[in-house]
Short mmCIF file of C-alpha atoms in Angstrom, two decimals:
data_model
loop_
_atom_site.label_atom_id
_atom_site.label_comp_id
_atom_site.label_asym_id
_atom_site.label_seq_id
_atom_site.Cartn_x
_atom_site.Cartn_y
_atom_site.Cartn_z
CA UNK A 22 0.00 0.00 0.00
CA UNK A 23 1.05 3.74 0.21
CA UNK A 24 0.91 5.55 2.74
CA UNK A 25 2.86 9.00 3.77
CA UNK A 26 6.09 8.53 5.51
CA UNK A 27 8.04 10.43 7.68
CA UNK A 28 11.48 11.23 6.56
CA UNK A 29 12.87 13.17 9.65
CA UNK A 30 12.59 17.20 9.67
CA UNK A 31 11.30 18.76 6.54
CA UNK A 32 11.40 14.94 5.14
CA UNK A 33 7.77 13.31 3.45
CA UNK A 34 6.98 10.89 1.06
CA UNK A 35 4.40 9.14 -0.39
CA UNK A 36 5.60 5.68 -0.35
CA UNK A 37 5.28 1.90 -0.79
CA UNK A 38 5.27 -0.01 2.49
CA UNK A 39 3.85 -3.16 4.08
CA UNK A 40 0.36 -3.38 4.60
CA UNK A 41 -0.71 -3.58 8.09
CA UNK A 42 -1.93 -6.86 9.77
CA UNK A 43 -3.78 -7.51 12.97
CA UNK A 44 -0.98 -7.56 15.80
CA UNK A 45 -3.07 -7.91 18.42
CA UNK A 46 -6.18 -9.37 19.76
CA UNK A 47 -8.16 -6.03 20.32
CA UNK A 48 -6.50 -4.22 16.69
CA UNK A 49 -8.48 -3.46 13.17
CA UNK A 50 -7.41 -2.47 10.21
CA UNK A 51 -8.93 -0.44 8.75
CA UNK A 52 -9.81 0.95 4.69
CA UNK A 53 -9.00 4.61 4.57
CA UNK A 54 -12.07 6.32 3.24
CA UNK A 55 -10.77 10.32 4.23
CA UNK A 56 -8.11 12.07 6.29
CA UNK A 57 -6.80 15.13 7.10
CA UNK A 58 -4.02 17.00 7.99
CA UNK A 59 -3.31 18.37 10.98
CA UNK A 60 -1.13 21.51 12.94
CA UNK A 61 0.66 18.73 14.77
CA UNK A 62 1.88 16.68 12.04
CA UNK A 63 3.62 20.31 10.72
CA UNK A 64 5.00 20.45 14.14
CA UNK A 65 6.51 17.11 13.49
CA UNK A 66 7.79 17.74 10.00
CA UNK A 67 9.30 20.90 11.87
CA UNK A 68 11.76 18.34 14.37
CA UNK A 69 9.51 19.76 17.35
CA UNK A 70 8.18 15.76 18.27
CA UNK A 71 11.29 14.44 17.94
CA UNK A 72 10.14 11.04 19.35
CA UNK A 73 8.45 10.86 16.41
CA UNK A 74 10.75 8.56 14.45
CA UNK A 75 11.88 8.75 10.67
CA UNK A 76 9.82 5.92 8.60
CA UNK A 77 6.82 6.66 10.74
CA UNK A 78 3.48 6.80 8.83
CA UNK A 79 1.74 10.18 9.98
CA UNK A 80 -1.48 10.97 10.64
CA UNK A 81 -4.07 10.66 13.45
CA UNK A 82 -7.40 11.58 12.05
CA UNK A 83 -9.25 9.41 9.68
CA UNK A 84 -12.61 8.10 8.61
CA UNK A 85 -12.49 4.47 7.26
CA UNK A 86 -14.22 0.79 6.68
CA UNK A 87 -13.63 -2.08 9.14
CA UNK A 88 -12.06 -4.96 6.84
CA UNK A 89 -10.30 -7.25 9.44
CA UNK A 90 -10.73 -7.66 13.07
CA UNK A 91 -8.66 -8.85 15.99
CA UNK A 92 -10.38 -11.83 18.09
CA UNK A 93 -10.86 -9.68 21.10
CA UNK A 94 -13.26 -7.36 19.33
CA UNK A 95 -16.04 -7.62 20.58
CA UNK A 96 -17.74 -3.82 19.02
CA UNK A 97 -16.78 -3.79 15.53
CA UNK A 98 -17.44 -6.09 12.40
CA UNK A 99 -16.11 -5.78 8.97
CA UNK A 100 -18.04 -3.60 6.89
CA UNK A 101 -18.59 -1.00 9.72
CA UNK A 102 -18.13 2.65 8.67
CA UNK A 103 -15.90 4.09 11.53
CA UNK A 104 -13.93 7.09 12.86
CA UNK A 105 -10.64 6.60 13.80
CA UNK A 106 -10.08 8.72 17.11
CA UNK A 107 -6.70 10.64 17.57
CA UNK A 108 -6.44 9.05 20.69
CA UNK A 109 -6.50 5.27 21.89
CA UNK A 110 -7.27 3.99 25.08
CA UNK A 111 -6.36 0.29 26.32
CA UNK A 112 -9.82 1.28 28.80
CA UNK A 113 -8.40 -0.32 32.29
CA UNK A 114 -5.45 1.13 33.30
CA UNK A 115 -5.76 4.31 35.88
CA UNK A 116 -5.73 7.01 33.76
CA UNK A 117 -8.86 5.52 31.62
CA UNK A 118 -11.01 4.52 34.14
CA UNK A 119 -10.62 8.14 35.24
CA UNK A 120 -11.66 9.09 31.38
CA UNK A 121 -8.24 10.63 30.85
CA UNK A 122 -7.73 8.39 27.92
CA UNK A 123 -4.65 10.82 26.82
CA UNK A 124 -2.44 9.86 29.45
CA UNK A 125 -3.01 5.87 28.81
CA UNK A 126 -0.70 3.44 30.78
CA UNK A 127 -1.70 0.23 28.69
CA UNK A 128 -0.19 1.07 25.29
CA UNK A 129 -2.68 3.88 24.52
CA UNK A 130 -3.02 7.66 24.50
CA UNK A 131 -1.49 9.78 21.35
CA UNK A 132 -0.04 6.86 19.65
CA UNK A 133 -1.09 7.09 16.06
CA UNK A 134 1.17 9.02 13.79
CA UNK A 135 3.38 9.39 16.90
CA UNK A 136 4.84 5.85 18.31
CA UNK A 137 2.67 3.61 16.19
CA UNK A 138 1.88 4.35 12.19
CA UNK A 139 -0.61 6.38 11.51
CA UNK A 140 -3.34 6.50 9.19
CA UNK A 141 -2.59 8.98 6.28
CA UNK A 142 -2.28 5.69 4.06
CA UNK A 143 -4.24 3.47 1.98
CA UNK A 144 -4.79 1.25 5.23
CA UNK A 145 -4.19 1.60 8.83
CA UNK A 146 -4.33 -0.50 12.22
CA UNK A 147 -6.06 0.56 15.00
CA UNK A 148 -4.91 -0.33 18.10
CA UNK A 149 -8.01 -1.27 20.84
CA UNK A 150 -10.42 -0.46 18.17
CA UNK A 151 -13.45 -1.08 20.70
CA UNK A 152 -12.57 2.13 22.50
CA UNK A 153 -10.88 4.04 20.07
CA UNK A 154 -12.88 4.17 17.45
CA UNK A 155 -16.80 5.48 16.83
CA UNK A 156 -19.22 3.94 14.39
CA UNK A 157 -20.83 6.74 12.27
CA UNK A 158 -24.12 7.13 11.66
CA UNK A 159 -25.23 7.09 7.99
CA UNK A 160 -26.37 10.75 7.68
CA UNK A 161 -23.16 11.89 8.51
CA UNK A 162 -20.49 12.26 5.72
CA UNK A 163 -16.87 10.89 5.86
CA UNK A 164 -15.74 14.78 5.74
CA UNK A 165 -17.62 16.03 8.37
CA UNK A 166 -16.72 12.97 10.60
CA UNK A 167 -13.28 13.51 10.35
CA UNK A 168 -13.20 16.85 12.07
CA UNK A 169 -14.11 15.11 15.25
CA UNK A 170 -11.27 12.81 15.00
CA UNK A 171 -9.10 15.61 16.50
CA UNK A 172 -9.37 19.06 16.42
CA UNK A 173 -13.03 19.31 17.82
CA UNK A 174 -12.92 17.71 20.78
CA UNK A 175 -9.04 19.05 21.43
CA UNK A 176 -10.39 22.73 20.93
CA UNK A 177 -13.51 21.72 23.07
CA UNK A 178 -11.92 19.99 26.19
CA UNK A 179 -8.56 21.16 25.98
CA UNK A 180 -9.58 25.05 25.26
CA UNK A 181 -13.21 25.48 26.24
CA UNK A 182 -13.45 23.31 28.81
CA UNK A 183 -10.70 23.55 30.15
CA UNK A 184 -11.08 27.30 30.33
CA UNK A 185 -13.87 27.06 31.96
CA UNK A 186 -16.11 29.03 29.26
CA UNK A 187 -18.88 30.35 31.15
CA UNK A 188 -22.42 32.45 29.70
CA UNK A 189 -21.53 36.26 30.08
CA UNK A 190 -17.54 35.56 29.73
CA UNK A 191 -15.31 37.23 27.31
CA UNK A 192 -13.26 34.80 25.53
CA UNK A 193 -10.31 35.80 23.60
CA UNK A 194 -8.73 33.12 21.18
CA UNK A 195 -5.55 33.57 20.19
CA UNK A 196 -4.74 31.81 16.72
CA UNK A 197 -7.68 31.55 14.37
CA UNK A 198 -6.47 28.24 12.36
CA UNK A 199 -8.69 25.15 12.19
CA UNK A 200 -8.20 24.47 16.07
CA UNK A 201 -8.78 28.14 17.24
CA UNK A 202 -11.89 28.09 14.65
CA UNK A 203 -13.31 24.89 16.47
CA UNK A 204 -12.46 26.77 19.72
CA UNK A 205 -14.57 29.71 18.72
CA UNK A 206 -17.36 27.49 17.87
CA UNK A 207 -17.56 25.46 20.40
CA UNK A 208 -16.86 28.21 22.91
CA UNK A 209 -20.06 29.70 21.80
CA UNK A 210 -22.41 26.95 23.10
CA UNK A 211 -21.90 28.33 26.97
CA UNK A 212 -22.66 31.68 25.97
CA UNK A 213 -20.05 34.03 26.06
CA UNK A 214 -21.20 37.77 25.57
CA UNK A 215 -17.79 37.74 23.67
CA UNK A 216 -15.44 35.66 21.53
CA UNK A 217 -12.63 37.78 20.67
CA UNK A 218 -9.98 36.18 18.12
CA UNK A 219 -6.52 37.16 17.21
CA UNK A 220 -4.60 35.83 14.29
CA UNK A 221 -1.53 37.73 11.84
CA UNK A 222 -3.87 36.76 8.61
CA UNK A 223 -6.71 38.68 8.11
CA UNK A 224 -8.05 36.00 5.84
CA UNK A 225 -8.58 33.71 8.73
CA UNK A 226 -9.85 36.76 11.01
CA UNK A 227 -12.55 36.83 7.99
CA UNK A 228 -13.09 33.22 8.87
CA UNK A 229 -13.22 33.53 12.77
CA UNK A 230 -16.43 35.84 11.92
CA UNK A 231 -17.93 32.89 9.96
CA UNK A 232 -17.28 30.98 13.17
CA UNK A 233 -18.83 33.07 15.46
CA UNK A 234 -16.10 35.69 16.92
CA UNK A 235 -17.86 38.86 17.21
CA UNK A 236 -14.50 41.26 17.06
CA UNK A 237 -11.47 40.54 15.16
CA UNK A 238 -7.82 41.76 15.74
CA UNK A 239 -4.88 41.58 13.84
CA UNK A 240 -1.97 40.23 15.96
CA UNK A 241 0.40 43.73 14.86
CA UNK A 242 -2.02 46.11 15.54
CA UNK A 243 -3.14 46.33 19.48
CA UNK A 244 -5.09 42.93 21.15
CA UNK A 245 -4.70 44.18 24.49
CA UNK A 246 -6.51 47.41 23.99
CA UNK A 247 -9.03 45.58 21.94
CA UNK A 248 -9.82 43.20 24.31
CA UNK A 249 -9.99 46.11 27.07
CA UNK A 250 -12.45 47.91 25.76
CA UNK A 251 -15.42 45.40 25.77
CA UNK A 252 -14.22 44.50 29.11
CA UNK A 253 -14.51 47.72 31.04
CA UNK A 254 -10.88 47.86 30.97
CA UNK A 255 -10.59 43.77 33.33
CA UNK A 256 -9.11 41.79 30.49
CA UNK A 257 -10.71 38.32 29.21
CA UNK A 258 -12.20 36.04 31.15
CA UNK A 259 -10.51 33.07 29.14
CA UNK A 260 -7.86 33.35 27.01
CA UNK A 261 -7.31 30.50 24.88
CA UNK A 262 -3.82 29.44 23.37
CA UNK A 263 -4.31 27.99 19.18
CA UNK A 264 -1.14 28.33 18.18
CA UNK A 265 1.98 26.93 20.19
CA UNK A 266 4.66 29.42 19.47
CA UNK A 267 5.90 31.79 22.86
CA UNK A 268 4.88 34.48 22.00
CA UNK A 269 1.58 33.56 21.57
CA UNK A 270 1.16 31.95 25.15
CA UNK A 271 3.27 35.29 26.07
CA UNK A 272 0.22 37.06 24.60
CA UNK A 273 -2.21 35.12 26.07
CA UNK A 274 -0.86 36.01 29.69
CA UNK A 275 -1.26 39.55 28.71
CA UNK A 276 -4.72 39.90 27.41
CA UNK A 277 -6.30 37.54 30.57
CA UNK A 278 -7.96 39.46 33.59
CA UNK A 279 -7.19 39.10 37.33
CA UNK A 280 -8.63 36.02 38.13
CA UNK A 281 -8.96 34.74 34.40
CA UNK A 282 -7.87 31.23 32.99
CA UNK A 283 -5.27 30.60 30.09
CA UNK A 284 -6.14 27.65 28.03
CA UNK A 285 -2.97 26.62 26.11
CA UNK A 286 -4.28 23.87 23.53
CA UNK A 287 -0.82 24.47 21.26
CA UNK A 288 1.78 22.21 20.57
CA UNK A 289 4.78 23.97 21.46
CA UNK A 290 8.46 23.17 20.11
CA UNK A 291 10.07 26.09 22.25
CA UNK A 292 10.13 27.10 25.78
CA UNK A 293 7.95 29.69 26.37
CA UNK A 294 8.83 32.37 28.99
CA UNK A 295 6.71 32.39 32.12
CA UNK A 296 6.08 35.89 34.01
CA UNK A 297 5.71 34.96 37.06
CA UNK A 298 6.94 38.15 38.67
CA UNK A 299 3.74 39.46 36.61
CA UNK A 300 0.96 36.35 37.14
CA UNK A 301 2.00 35.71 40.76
CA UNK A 302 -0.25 38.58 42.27
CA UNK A 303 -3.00 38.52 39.77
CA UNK A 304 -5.22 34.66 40.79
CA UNK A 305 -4.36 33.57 37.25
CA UNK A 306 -5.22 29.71 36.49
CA UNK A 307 -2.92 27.97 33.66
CA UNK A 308 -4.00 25.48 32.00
CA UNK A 309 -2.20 22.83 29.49
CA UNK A 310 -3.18 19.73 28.33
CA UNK A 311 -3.71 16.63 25.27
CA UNK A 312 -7.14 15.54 24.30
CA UNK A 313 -8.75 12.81 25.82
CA UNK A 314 -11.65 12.53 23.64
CA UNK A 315 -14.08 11.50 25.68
CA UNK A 316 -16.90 14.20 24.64
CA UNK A 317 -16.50 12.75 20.93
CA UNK A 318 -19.96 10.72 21.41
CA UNK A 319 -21.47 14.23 22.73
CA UNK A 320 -19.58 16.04 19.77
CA UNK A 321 -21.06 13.64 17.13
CA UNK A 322 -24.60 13.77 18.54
CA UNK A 323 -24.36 17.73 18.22
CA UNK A 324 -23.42 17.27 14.87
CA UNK A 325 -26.18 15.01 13.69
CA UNK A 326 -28.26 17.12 15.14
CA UNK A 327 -27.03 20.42 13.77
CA UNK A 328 -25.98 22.24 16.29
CA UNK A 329 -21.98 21.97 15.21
CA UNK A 330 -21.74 23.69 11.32
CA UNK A 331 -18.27 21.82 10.27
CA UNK A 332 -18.87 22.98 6.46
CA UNK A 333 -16.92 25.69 6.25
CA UNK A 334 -14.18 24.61 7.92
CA UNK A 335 -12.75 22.77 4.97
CA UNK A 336 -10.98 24.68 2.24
CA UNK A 337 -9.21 22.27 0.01
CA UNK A 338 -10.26 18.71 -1.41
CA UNK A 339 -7.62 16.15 -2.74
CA UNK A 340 -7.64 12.78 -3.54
CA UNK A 341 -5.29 10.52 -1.30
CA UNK A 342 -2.20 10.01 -3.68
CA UNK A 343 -1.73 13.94 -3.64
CA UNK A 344 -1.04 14.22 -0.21
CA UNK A 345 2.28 15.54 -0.53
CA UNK A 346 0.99 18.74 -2.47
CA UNK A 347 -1.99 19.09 0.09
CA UNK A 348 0.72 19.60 2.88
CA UNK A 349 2.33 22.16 1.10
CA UNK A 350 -0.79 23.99 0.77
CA UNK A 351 -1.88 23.44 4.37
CA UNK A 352 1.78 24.42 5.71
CA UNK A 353 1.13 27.89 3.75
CA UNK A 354 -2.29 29.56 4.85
CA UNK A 355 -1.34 32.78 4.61
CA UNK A 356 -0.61 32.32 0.78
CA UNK A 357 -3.47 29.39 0.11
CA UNK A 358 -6.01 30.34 2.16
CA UNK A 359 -6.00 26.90 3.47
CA UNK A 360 -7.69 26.44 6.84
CA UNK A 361 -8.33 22.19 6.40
CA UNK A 362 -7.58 20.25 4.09
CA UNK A 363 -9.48 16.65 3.37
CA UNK A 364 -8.29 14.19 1.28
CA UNK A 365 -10.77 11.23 0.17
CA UNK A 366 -9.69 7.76 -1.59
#
């Protein structure tokens, strides 16, 4: 099969390997039926996962077909239309009873595209399919699925959640790419009085509107003024980190009240400076954290019923075998206008 292959930083191919086989008793494989890319895999290609190791097949978010299962099983059958969640979870060991299927013990957690191969191929294994993946319902399409397979739920528990969004709060997200969109969005379903978003690219500021931000600031111009005067001069309530570079967290810091939380959802390659001679006096809460997707059932039944609008968030369509060019576009937004990018077999 092909799949796409990690080469080591700034190294991808598309590439003939092995197809995968059931290893264990609780694996699939599964037929990849649509994938997309994601902020973390450009992190990867950028040498800031470096446990992620060279010949590595990337990729963590897919929608796909049962065609084999492992004996233990016991959910799944071939034939099943699935989603493939960016996490796995072996289900008994501490951290998953607790629901904090991230931090797995038994093998699990962020495995796929990351320790184990991933699924931006022709075919993929899934380890402890039972818990880590999500049969879909027919009405819902393969690329509207696969938007819950990661950024969704990350953006909802790791940002909003984790926040602690409340009705009346002003939220300020900084970093309006695909995660800081599905912040925005989901942010808005505890009722905010504002979302304010902050990005360098005015095309995705445009976009943050479509999402639901009500003001818009560019990154050069003056955030922390912006964000002061809807607030009565406070500062946010929330302040939500999309991006994962310092200065944005650095940012973040700045533009949160006494009293306010910082949600840091990016993946960050570089130490970012921490002011604590700043934060110490003013009842901050930091927060950090990886998905544990375990509001993806909740997440999917919102969608099916139309109260999540995924449609706009994809920009760009390929077919699988021209996966190489649909990085390139996604690891250029400012030139493509790419926000996500879904490739189909």
């Amino acid at each position: 099969m092909k799949a796409l292959v990690h080469g080591g930083p700034g190294v991808k191919s598309w590439s003939e390997i092995p197809d995968p086989t059931i290893a264990g008793p609780r694996d699939a494989v599964v037929r990849i039926d649509a994938v997309t890319i994601c902020g973390t895999d450009l992190h990867i290609l950028g040498g800031d996962v470096p446990e992620v190791e060279p010949g590595r097949v990337l990729g963590h978010e897919a929608v796909g077909t049962v065609v084999a299962i492992g004996e233990g099983v016991a959910n799944l059958t071939p034939g099943d239309r699935v989603l493939a969640s960016c996490i796995s979870a072996c289900g008994v060991c501490r951290y998953c009873r607790d629901g904090v299927y991230g931090q797995c013990l038994g093998g699990g957690g962020w495995i796929l595209g990351h320790t184990v191969d991933g699924v931006q191929a022709e075919y993929a294994r899934i380890p402890f399919a039972d818990l880590s993946t999500y049969r879909l319902p027919e009405g819902v399409s393969d690329e509207a699925a696969v938007l819950l397979a990661d950024i969704l739920p990350t953006s909802y528990e790791v940002g909003v959640l984790n926040g602690g969004v409340r009705p009346g709060d002003t939220a300020v997200v900084v970093g309006a790419g695909p995660i800081g969109l599905a912040a925005i969005q989901t942010a808005r379903l505890f009722s905010p009085t504002h979302v304010i978003a902050v990005d360098k690219a005015r095309s995705r500021l445009d976009a943050a509107k479509r999402f639901g931000a009500d003001l818009t600031v560019l990154a050069d111009d003056d955030p922390l003024d912006a964000v002061r005067s809807v607030t009565g001069g406070l500062g946010a309530d929330v302040a939500i980190e999309a991006v994962g570079v310092p200065a944005s967290f650095e940012l973040c810091t700045t533009l949160v009240r006494p009293g306010g939380r910082v949600a840091n959802i990016g993946v960050h390659g570089a130490p970012a400076t921490l002011h604590l001679e700043r934060l110490w006096i003013r009842d901050v809460t930091i927060t950090t954290g990886l998905v544990d997707t375990r509001t993806t059932p909740k997440l999917l039944d919102m969608l099916v019923a139309g109260q999540l609008d995924t449609a706009h968030m994809v920009t760009h369509r390929y077919p699988l075998e021209e996966i190489v060019e649909a990085y390139d576009v996604f690891a250029r937004p400012a030139e493509t206008g790419a926000l996500k990018v879904v490739l189909t077999r």
